[in-house]
Coordinates of N, CA and C in Angstrom, one line a residue:
Chain A
A1 N -7.2 3.3 2.2 CA -8.6 3.7 2.0 C -9.2 2.7 1.1
Q2 N -10.6 2.6 1.4 CA -11.3 1.6 0.5 C -11.6 2.2 -0.9
S3 N -11.6 1.3 -1.9 CA -12.0 1.7 -3.3 C -12.8 0.6 -3.9
V4 N -13.5 0.9 -4.9 CA -14.3 0.0 -5.7 C -14.1 0.2 -7.2
T5 N -13.8 -0.8 -8.0 CA -13.6 -0.7 -9.4 C -14.8 -1.6 -10.0
Q6 N -15.4 -1.0 -11.0 CA -16.3 -1.7 -11.9 C -15.7 -1.6 -13.3
P7 N -15.1 -2.6 -13.7 CA -14.3 -2.5 -15.0 C -15.1 -2.3 -16.3
D8 N -16.4 -2.7 -16.2 CA -17.3 -2.5 -17.4 C -18.2 -1.3 -17.3
I9 N -17.9 -0.4 -18.1 CA -18.7 0.9 -18.0 C -20.2 0.5 -18.7
H10 N -20.2 -0.3 -19.7 CA -21.4 -0.6 -20.5 C -21.4 -2.0 -20.9
I11 N -22.6 -2.6 -20.7 CA -22.8 -4.0 -21.2 C -24.1 -4.1 -21.9
T12 N -24.1 -4.8 -23.0 CA -25.3 -5.1 -23.8 C -25.6 -6.5 -23.7
V13 N -26.8 -6.9 -23.3 CA -27.1 -8.3 -23.2 C -28.5 -8.5 -23.9
S14 N -28.7 -9.7 -24.5 CA -30.0 -10.1 -25.0 C -30.9 -10.5 -24.0
E15 N -32.2 -10.2 -24.1 CA -33.2 -10.7 -23.1 C -33.2 -12.2 -23.1
G16 N -33.2 -12.7 -21.9 CA -33.1 -14.1 -21.7 C -31.7 -14.7 -21.5
A17 N -30.7 -13.9 -21.9 CA -29.3 -14.3 -21.7 C -28.9 -14.1 -20.2
S18 N -27.8 -14.7 -19.9 CA -27.3 -14.4 -18.5 C -26.5 -13.2 -18.5
L19 N -26.3 -12.6 -17.2 CA -25.6 -11.4 -17.0 C -24.6 -11.5 -15.9
E20 N -23.4 -11.0 -16.0 CA -22.5 -11.0 -15.0 C -21.8 -9.6 -14.9
L21 N -21.9 -8.9 -13.9 CA -21.3 -7.6 -13.7 C -20.2 -7.7 -12.6
R22 N -19.0 -7.2 -13.1 CA -17.8 -7.3 -12.2 C -17.6 -6.2 -11.2
C23 N -17.1 -6.5 -10.1 CA -16.8 -5.6 -9.0 C -15.6 -6.0 -8.3
N24 N -14.6 -5.2 -8.2 CA -13.4 -5.4 -7.4 C -13.3 -4.4 -6.3
Y25 N -12.8 -4.8 -5.2 CA -12.8 -3.8 -4.1 C -11.4 -3.9 -3.5
S26 N -11.1 -2.8 -2.8 CA -9.9 -2.7 -2.0 C -10.3 -2.3 -0.6
Y27 N -10.0 -3.1 0.3 CA -10.4 -2.8 1.7 C -9.5 -3.5 2.7
G28 N -9.1 -2.8 3.8 CA -8.2 -3.4 4.7 C -8.7 -4.6 5.6
A29 N -10.0 -4.6 5.8 CA -10.5 -5.6 6.7 C -11.6 -6.3 5.9
T30 N -12.4 -7.1 6.6 CA -13.5 -7.8 6.0 C -14.6 -6.8 5.5
P31 N -14.7 -6.7 4.2 CA -15.6 -5.6 3.6 C -17.1 -5.9 3.8
Y32 N -17.8 -4.9 3.9 CA -19.3 -4.9 3.8 C -19.6 -4.5 2.3
L33 N -20.1 -5.3 1.5 CA -20.4 -5.1 0.2 C -21.8 -5.1 -0.3
F34 N -22.1 -4.2 -1.2 CA -23.5 -3.9 -1.6 C -23.5 -3.8 -3.1
W35 N -24.7 -4.2 -3.7 CA -25.0 -3.9 -5.1 C -26.3 -3.1 -5.0
Y36 N -26.3 -2.0 -5.7 CA -27.5 -1.1 -5.9 C -27.8 -1.0 -7.4
V37 N -29.2 -0.8 -7.6 CA -29.5 -0.6 -9.0 C -30.2 0.8 -9.1
Q38 N -30.0 1.5 -10.2 CA -30.6 2.8 -10.4 C -31.2 2.8 -11.8
S39 N -32.5 2.9 -11.8 CA -33.3 3.0 -13.0 C -33.3 4.4 -13.4
P40 N -33.5 4.7 -14.7 CA -33.5 6.2 -15.1 C -34.4 7.0 -14.3
G41 N -33.8 8.1 -13.8 CA -34.6 9.1 -13.0 C -35.0 8.6 -11.6
Q42 N -34.5 7.5 -11.3 CA -34.8 7.0 -10.0 C -33.7 7.0 -9.0
G43 N -34.0 6.7 -7.7 CA -32.9 6.6 -6.7 C -32.2 5.2 -6.7
L44 N -31.5 5.0 -5.7 CA -30.7 3.7 -5.7 C -31.5 2.7 -4.9
Q45 N -31.7 1.5 -5.5 CA -32.4 0.5 -4.8 C -31.5 -0.7 -4.5
L46 N -31.5 -1.2 -3.2 CA -30.6 -2.2 -2.8 C -31.0 -3.5 -3.5
L47 N -30.0 -4.2 -4.1 CA -30.3 -5.5 -4.7 C -29.9 -6.5 -3.7
L48 N -28.7 -6.4 -3.1 CA -28.2 -7.4 -2.2 C -27.0 -6.9 -1.4
K49 N -26.6 -7.6 -0.3 CA -25.5 -7.2 0.4 C -24.8 -8.4 1.0
Y50 N -23.5 -8.2 1.3 CA -22.7 -9.2 2.0 C -22.0 -8.6 3.1
F51 N -22.2 -9.3 4.3 CA -21.6 -8.8 5.5 C -20.6 -9.9 6.0
S52 N -21.1 -11.2 6.0 CA -20.3 -12.3 6.5 C -21.1 -13.5 6.2
G53 N -20.4 -14.7 6.4 CA -21.1 -16.0 6.2 C -21.1 -16.4 4.8
D54 N -22.1 -17.1 4.3 CA -22.2 -17.7 3.0 C -21.7 -16.7 2.0
T55 N -20.8 -17.1 1.2 CA -20.2 -16.1 0.2 C -21.1 -16.0 -1.0
L56 N -22.1 -16.8 -1.2 CA -23.0 -16.6 -2.3 C -24.3 -16.0 -1.7
V57 N -24.7 -14.8 -2.1 CA -25.8 -14.1 -1.5 C -26.9 -13.9 -2.5
Q58 N -28.1 -14.1 -2.1 CA -29.3 -13.9 -3.0 C -29.9 -12.6 -2.7
G59 N -30.3 -11.9 -3.8 CA -31.0 -10.7 -3.7 C -32.3 -10.6 -4.3
I60 N -32.8 -9.4 -4.5 CA -34.1 -9.3 -5.1 C -34.0 -9.4 -6.6
K61 N -35.1 -9.5 -7.3 CA -35.2 -9.6 -8.8 C -34.4 -10.7 -9.4
G62 N -34.1 -11.7 -8.6 CA -33.5 -12.9 -9.2 C -31.9 -12.7 -9.3
F63 N -31.4 -11.7 -8.6 CA -29.9 -11.4 -8.7 C -29.2 -12.2 -7.6
E64 N -28.0 -12.6 -7.8 CA -27.1 -13.1 -6.8 C -25.7 -12.6 -7.0
A65 N -24.9 -12.7 -5.9 CA -23.6 -12.2 -6.0 C -22.7 -13.1 -5.2
E66 N -21.5 -13.3 -5.6 CA -20.5 -14.2 -4.9 C -19.3 -13.3 -4.4
F67 N -19.1 -13.5 -3.2 CA -17.9 -12.8 -2.6 C -16.7 -13.7 -2.6
K68 N -15.6 -13.3 -3.3 CA -14.4 -14.1 -3.4 C -13.2 -13.2 -2.8
R69 N -12.9 -13.6 -1.6 CA -11.9 -12.8 -0.9 C -10.5 -13.0 -1.6
S70 N -10.2 -14.1 -2.1 CA -8.9 -14.3 -2.8 C -8.8 -13.4 -4.1
Q71 N -9.9 -13.1 -4.6 CA -9.8 -12.2 -5.9 C -10.3 -10.8 -5.6
S72 N -10.7 -10.5 -4.3 CA -11.2 -9.2 -4.0 C -12.3 -8.8 -4.9
S73 N -13.2 -9.8 -5.1 CA -14.3 -9.6 -6.1 C -15.7 -9.8 -5.5
F74 N -16.7 -9.2 -6.0 CA -18.1 -9.4 -5.5 C -18.9 -9.2 -6.8
N75 N -18.9 -10.2 -7.7 CA -19.6 -10.1 -9.0 C -21.1 -10.4 -8.8
L76 N -21.8 -9.7 -9.5 CA -23.3 -9.8 -9.6 C -23.7 -10.6 -10.8
R77 N -24.6 -11.5 -10.6 CA -25.1 -12.3 -11.7 C -26.6 -12.5 -11.7
K78 N -27.1 -12.7 -13.0 CA -28.5 -13.1 -13.1 C -28.6 -14.1 -14.3
P79 N -29.2 -15.2 -14.1 CA -29.2 -16.3 -15.1 C -29.9 -15.9 -16.4
S80 N -31.0 -15.1 -16.2 CA -31.8 -14.8 -17.4 C -32.4 -13.4 -17.3
V81 N -31.9 -12.4 -18.1 CA -32.3 -11.0 -17.9 C -33.6 -10.7 -18.5
H82 N -34.3 -9.8 -18.0 CA -35.6 -9.3 -18.5 C -35.4 -7.9 -19.0
W83 N -36.2 -7.4 -19.8 CA -36.0 -6.1 -20.4 C -36.1 -5.1 -19.2
S84 N -36.8 -5.3 -18.2 CA -36.9 -4.4 -17.1 C -35.5 -4.3 -16.2
D85 N -34.6 -5.2 -16.5 CA -33.3 -5.1 -15.9 C -32.4 -4.1 -16.4
A86 N -32.8 -3.4 -17.5 CA -32.0 -2.4 -18.0 C -31.9 -1.2 -17.1
A87 N -30.7 -0.9 -16.6 CA -30.5 0.1 -15.6 C -29.0 0.3 -15.4
E88 N -28.7 1.1 -14.4 CA -27.3 1.3 -14.1 C -27.1 0.6 -12.7
Y89 N -26.1 -0.2 -12.6 CA -25.7 -0.9 -11.4 C -24.4 -0.5 -10.7
F90 N -24.5 -0.3 -9.4 CA -23.4 0.2 -8.7 C -23.0 -0.8 -7.6
C91 N -21.8 -1.1 -7.5 CA -21.2 -1.8 -6.4 C -20.7 -0.8 -5.4
A92 N -20.8 -1.2 -4.1 CA -20.3 -0.3 -3.1 C -19.7 -1.1 -1.9
V93 N -18.7 -0.4 -1.3 CA -18.1 -1.0 -0.1 C -18.4 0.0 1.1
G94 N -18.8 -0.6 2.2 CA -19.1 0.2 3.3 C -17.8 0.6 4.1
G95 N -17.8 1.8 4.6 CA -16.6 2.3 5.4 C -17.0 2.8 6.7
S96 N -16.1 3.3 7.5 CA -16.4 3.8 8.8 C -17.3 5.0 8.8
W97 N -18.3 4.9 9.7 CA -19.2 6.0 9.8 C -20.1 6.1 8.6
G98 N -20.3 4.9 8.0 CA -21.2 4.9 6.8 C -20.7 5.6 5.5
K99 N -19.4 5.8 5.4 CA -18.9 6.4 4.3 C -18.8 5.3 3.2
F100 N -19.8 5.2 2.4 CA -19.9 4.2 1.3 C -19.0 4.7 0.2
Q101 N -18.3 3.8 -0.4 CA -17.5 4.1 -1.6 C -18.2 3.3 -2.7
F102 N -18.6 4.1 -3.7 CA -19.3 3.5 -4.9 C -18.3 3.3 -6.0
G103 N -18.6 2.3 -6.8 CA -17.9 2.1 -8.1 C -18.5 3.1 -9.2
A104 N -17.9 3.2 -10.2 CA -18.4 4.1 -11.3 C -19.7 3.6 -12.0
G105 N -20.1 2.5 -11.7 CA -21.3 2.0 -12.3 C -21.2 1.3 -13.6
T106 N -22.1 0.3 -13.9 CA -22.1 -0.3 -15.2 C -23.5 -0.2 -15.7
Q107 N -23.6 0.4 -16.9 CA -24.9 0.6 -17.6 C -25.2 -0.7 -18.4
V108 N -26.4 -1.3 -18.1 CA -26.8 -2.5 -18.7 C -28.0 -2.1 -19.7
V109 N -27.7 -2.6 -20.9 CA -28.7 -2.4 -22.0 C -29.2 -3.8 -22.4
V110 N -30.5 -3.9 -22.4 CA -31.1 -5.2 -22.8 C -31.8 -5.1 -24.2
T111 N -31.3 -6.0 -25.0 CA -31.9 -6.0 -26.4 C -32.9 -7.1 -26.6
P112 N -33.9 -6.9 -27.4 CA -34.8 -8.0 -27.7 C -34.3 -9.3 -28.2
Chain B
E1 N -44.0 -0.4 3.0 CA -42.6 -0.5 3.4 C -42.1 1.0 3.6
P2 N -41.5 1.3 4.7 CA -40.9 2.7 5.0 C -39.9 3.0 3.9
E3 N -39.8 4.3 3.6 CA -38.9 4.7 2.6 C -38.4 6.2 3.0
V4 N -37.3 6.4 2.4 CA -36.7 7.8 2.5 C -37.3 8.7 1.5
T5 N -37.8 9.8 1.9 CA -38.4 10.8 1.0 C -37.5 12.1 0.9
Q6 N -37.5 12.7 -0.3 CA -36.8 13.9 -0.4 C -37.7 15.0 -1.2
T7 N -37.5 16.2 -0.8 CA -38.1 17.3 -1.4 C -37.1 18.5 -1.6
P8 N -37.3 19.3 -2.7 CA -38.1 19.0 -3.9 C -37.4 18.0 -4.7
S9 N -38.1 17.5 -5.8 CA -37.5 16.6 -6.7 C -36.5 17.3 -7.6
H10 N -36.9 18.5 -7.9 CA -35.9 19.3 -8.8 C -36.0 20.8 -8.3
Q11 N -34.7 21.3 -8.1 CA -34.6 22.6 -7.7 C -33.6 23.3 -8.6
V12 N -34.2 24.5 -9.1 CA -33.4 25.4 -10.0 C -33.0 26.6 -9.2
T13 N -31.7 27.0 -9.2 CA -31.4 28.2 -8.5 C -30.3 29.0 -9.3
Q14 N -30.1 30.2 -8.9 CA -29.1 31.0 -9.6 C -27.8 30.9 -8.8
M15 N -26.7 31.0 -9.5 CA -25.4 30.9 -8.8 C -25.3 32.0 -7.7
G16 N -24.8 31.5 -6.5 CA -24.6 32.4 -5.4 C -25.7 32.4 -4.4
Q17 N -26.9 31.8 -4.8 CA -28.0 31.6 -4.0 C -27.8 30.4 -3.0
E18 N -28.5 30.5 -1.9 CA -28.6 29.5 -0.9 C -29.7 28.5 -1.3
V19 N -29.4 27.2 -1.0 CA -30.5 26.2 -1.3 C -30.5 25.3 -0.1
I20 N -31.7 24.8 0.3 CA -31.9 23.8 1.3 C -32.6 22.6 0.7
L21 N -31.9 21.5 0.8 CA -32.5 20.2 0.3 C -33.0 19.4 1.5
R22 N -34.2 18.9 1.4 CA -34.9 18.3 2.6 C -35.0 16.8 2.3
C23 N -35.0 16.1 3.5 CA -35.1 14.7 3.4 C -35.8 14.3 4.7
V24 N -36.6 13.2 4.6 CA -37.2 12.6 5.7 C -36.8 11.1 5.7
P25 N -35.8 10.9 6.6 CA -35.3 9.5 6.7 C -36.3 8.5 7.3
I26 N -36.0 7.2 7.2 CA -36.9 6.2 7.8 C -36.9 6.4 9.3
S27 N -38.1 6.3 9.9 CA -38.3 6.8 11.2 C -37.4 6.2 12.3
N28 N -37.1 5.0 12.3 CA -36.3 4.4 13.4 C -34.9 4.4 13.1
H29 N -34.5 5.0 12.0 CA -33.0 5.0 11.7 C -32.3 6.1 12.4
L30 N -31.0 5.8 12.7 CA -30.2 6.7 13.5 C -29.1 7.4 12.8
Y31 N -28.7 6.8 11.6 CA -27.6 7.4 10.8 C -28.3 8.0 9.6
F32 N -27.7 9.2 9.2 CA -28.2 9.9 8.0 C -27.1 10.3 7.1
Y33 N -27.3 10.3 5.8 CA -26.2 10.6 4.9 C -26.7 11.5 3.7
W34 N -25.8 12.2 3.2 CA -26.0 12.9 1.9 C -24.9 12.4 0.9
Y35 N -25.3 12.2 -0.3 CA -24.5 11.8 -1.4 C -24.8 12.7 -2.6
R36 N -23.9 12.8 -3.5 CA -24.2 13.6 -4.7 C -23.7 12.8 -5.9
Q37 N -24.4 13.0 -7.0 CA -24.0 12.3 -8.3 C -24.1 13.3 -9.4
I38 N -22.9 13.8 -9.8 CA -22.8 14.7 -10.9 C -23.2 13.9 -12.2
L39 N -23.9 14.5 -13.1 CA -24.4 13.7 -14.3 C -23.3 13.0 -15.0
G40 N -23.5 11.7 -15.1 CA -22.6 10.8 -15.8 C -21.4 10.4 -14.9
Q41 N -21.5 10.7 -13.6 CA -20.4 10.3 -12.8 C -20.8 9.4 -11.7
K42 N -19.9 9.0 -10.9 CA -20.3 8.1 -9.8 C -20.9 8.8 -8.6
V43 N -21.6 8.0 -7.8 CA -22.2 8.5 -6.6 C -21.0 8.8 -5.5
E44 N -21.1 10.0 -5.0 CA -20.0 10.4 -4.1 C -20.5 10.7 -2.7
F45 N -19.9 10.2 -1.7 CA -20.2 10.5 -0.4 C -20.0 11.9 0.0
L46 N -20.9 12.6 0.7 CA -20.6 14.0 1.2 C -20.5 13.9 2.7
V47 N -21.5 13.3 3.5 CA -21.4 13.5 4.9 C -22.3 12.5 5.6
S48 N -21.9 12.0 6.8 CA -22.8 11.2 7.6 C -23.0 11.9 8.9
F49 N -24.1 11.6 9.4 CA -24.7 12.4 10.6 C -25.2 11.4 11.6
Y50 N -24.8 11.5 12.8 CA -25.2 10.6 13.8 C -25.3 11.3 15.2
N51 N -26.3 11.1 16.0 CA -26.4 11.7 17.3 C -26.3 13.2 17.2
N52 N -26.9 13.8 16.2 CA -26.9 15.3 16.1 C -25.6 15.9 15.8
E53 N -24.7 15.1 15.2 CA -23.4 15.8 14.8 C -22.9 15.0 13.6
I54 N -22.0 15.7 12.9 CA -21.3 15.1 11.7 C -20.4 14.0 12.3
S55 N -20.4 12.8 11.7 CA -19.5 11.8 12.1 C -18.4 11.6 11.1
E56 N -18.7 11.9 9.8 CA -17.7 11.8 8.9 C -18.1 12.7 7.6
K57 N -17.1 13.2 7.0 CA -17.4 14.1 5.8 C -16.3 13.9 4.8
S58 N -16.6 14.2 3.6 CA -15.6 14.1 2.5 C -15.0 15.4 2.2
E59 N -14.0 15.4 1.4 CA -13.3 16.7 1.0 C -14.2 17.6 0.2
I60 N -15.3 17.0 -0.4 CA -16.3 17.8 -1.1 C -17.0 18.7 -0.1
F61 N -17.3 18.2 1.0 CA -18.2 18.9 2.0 C -17.4 20.0 2.7
D62 N -17.2 21.1 2.0 CA -16.5 22.2 2.6 C -17.4 23.2 3.3
D63 N -16.9 24.4 3.6 CA -17.7 25.3 4.5 C -18.9 25.8 3.8
Q64 N -19.1 25.6 2.5 CA -20.3 26.0 1.9 C -21.5 25.1 2.2
F65 N -21.2 23.9 2.7 CA -22.2 22.9 3.0 C -22.4 22.9 4.5
S66 N -23.7 22.5 4.8 CA -24.0 22.3 6.3 C -25.3 21.3 6.3
V67 N -25.3 20.6 7.4 CA -26.4 19.7 7.5 C -27.0 19.9 8.9
E68 N -28.3 19.6 9.0 CA -29.1 19.8 10.2 C -30.2 18.9 10.3
R69 N -30.6 18.5 11.6 CA -31.7 17.8 11.9 C -32.6 18.7 12.7
P70 N -33.4 19.5 12.1 CA -34.1 20.6 12.8 C -35.2 20.1 13.7
D71 N -35.7 18.9 13.4 CA -36.7 18.3 14.3 C -36.6 16.8 14.3
G72 N -37.5 16.1 14.8 CA -37.4 14.6 14.9 C -37.5 13.9 13.6
S73 N -37.8 14.6 12.5 CA -38.1 13.8 11.3 C -37.3 14.3 10.1
N74 N -36.9 15.6 10.0 CA -36.3 16.1 8.8 C -34.8 16.1 9.0
F75 N -34.2 16.0 7.8 CA -32.7 16.1 7.7 C -32.3 16.9 6.5
T76 N -31.6 18.0 6.7 CA -31.5 18.9 5.6 C -30.0 19.2 5.2
L77 N -29.8 19.4 4.0 CA -28.5 19.8 3.4 C -28.6 21.2 2.9
K78 N -27.8 22.1 3.4 CA -27.8 23.5 3.0 C -26.5 23.8 2.3
I79 N -26.6 24.4 1.1 CA -25.5 25.0 0.4 C -25.6 26.5 0.4
R80 N -24.7 27.1 1.0 CA -24.8 28.5 1.3 C -24.7 29.4 0.0
S81 N -23.8 29.2 -0.9 CA -23.6 30.0 -2.0 C -23.3 29.1 -3.2
T82 N -24.4 28.8 -3.9 CA -24.2 27.7 -4.9 C -23.3 28.1 -6.0
K83 N -22.6 27.1 -6.6 CA -21.7 27.3 -7.7 C -22.2 26.4 -8.8
L84 N -21.8 26.8 -10.1 CA -22.2 25.9 -11.3 C -21.9 24.5 -11.0
E85 N -20.8 24.2 -10.4 CA -20.4 22.9 -10.2 C -21.1 22.1 -9.2
D86 N -22.0 22.8 -8.5 CA -22.9 22.1 -7.5 C -24.1 21.4 -8.1
S87 N -24.2 21.7 -9.4 CA -25.3 21.1 -10.2 C -25.1 19.5 -10.2
A88 N -26.1 18.8 -9.6 CA -25.9 17.3 -9.5 C -27.3 16.8 -8.9
M89 N -27.4 15.5 -8.8 CA -28.4 14.8 -8.1 C -27.9 14.6 -6.7
Y90 N -28.7 15.0 -5.7 CA -28.3 14.8 -4.3 C -29.2 13.8 -3.7
F91 N -28.6 12.7 -3.2 CA -29.3 11.7 -2.5 C -29.2 11.7 -1.1
C92 N -30.2 11.5 -0.4 CA -30.3 11.3 1.1 C -30.4 9.8 1.3
A93 N -29.8 9.4 2.4 CA -29.9 8.0 2.8 C -30.0 7.9 4.4
S94 N -30.5 6.8 4.8 CA -30.5 6.5 6.2 C -30.2 5.1 6.5
S95 N -29.8 4.8 7.7 CA -29.5 3.4 8.1 C -29.9 3.2 9.6
E96 N -30.1 2.0 10.0 CA -30.5 1.7 11.4 C -29.4 2.2 12.3
G97 N -28.2 2.1 12.0 CA -27.2 2.4 12.9 C -26.5 1.3 13.5
L98 N -26.7 0.1 13.0 CA -26.0 -1.1 13.5 C -24.6 -1.1 13.0
A99 N -23.7 -1.7 13.6 CA -22.3 -1.9 13.1 C -21.6 -0.6 12.8
G100 N -21.8 0.4 13.6 CA -21.1 1.6 13.5 C -21.3 2.3 12.1
G101 N -22.5 2.1 11.5 CA -22.7 2.8 10.3 C -22.3 1.9 9.1
L102 N -21.9 0.7 9.2 CA -21.6 -0.1 8.2 C -22.8 -0.9 7.6
D103 N -23.9 -0.7 8.1 CA -25.1 -1.4 7.7 C -25.8 -0.8 6.4
T104 N -26.8 -1.4 6.0 CA -27.5 -1.1 4.8 C -28.0 0.3 4.8
Q105 N -27.7 1.1 3.7 CA -28.2 2.4 3.6 C -29.4 2.4 2.7
Y106 N -30.4 3.1 3.0 CA -31.6 3.1 2.1 C -31.7 4.6 1.6
F107 N -31.8 4.6 0.3 CA -31.7 5.9 -0.4 C -33.1 6.4 -0.9
G108 N -33.1 7.7 -0.8 CA -34.2 8.4 -1.3 C -34.2 8.6 -2.8
P109 N -35.2 9.2 -3.5 CA -35.2 9.3 -4.9 C -34.3 10.4 -5.4
G110 N -33.8 11.3 -4.6 CA -32.9 12.3 -5.1 C -33.6 13.6 -5.3
T111 N -32.8 14.7 -5.2 CA -33.2 16.0 -5.6 C -32.2 16.4 -6.7
R112 N -32.7 16.8 -7.8 CA -31.8 17.3 -8.9 C -31.7 18.7 -8.7
L113 N -30.5 19.2 -8.5 CA -30.2 20.6 -8.3 C -29.5 21.1 -9.5
T114 N -30.1 22.2 -10.1 CA -29.6 22.8 -11.3 C -29.2 24.2 -10.9
V115 N -27.9 24.6 -11.1 CA -27.4 25.9 -10.8 C -27.1 26.7 -12.1
L116 N -27.8 27.8 -12.3 CA -27.7 28.6 -13.5 C -26.8 29.8 -13.3

């Protein structure tokens, strides 16, 4: 069965600094991977996805993620964070019949 | 841009009561889903629905839960007899139906269910 691990529950980063959120997955075949962001009181917004092809994918809001099959990872990065990036970030792997498996999430706090 | 909508945004109910959560998926999407997120916990899959039947469900989705697409636009989640532990944010999602349900899911804003 597929699973997703986000090792960091909470990350604090200064505005303007770089950000990297870790995601490790377990899946028997080529995974379909997603990053979603959830702002307080809001739903889940898709940041980016990986299905196949180029292992470095670009998303919205200046985010990118790199798929590394050898490390079973799909880490999310942003070169320079903005205060509006404070939110909770979820990594997810797609499963049969749309049964997404989500990680526990990483809460990002941005300090001035 | 099309989006998934959910009503109500917040539902308060007494334990043992039935609740129906409503969702309007994106109009050309073929797969529909319900997830829940208990406060402070991860988002959990409940059920997927395709071609007017359940295609996958989790162990959470027991006999107290049911889903229905009563017309061409709405998708509902019914909880027959709510329990305290059903208190959570419930998210509806939909996808185009490409790749057997492995494609991007678009989420609604959620319904916060509070069971007293």
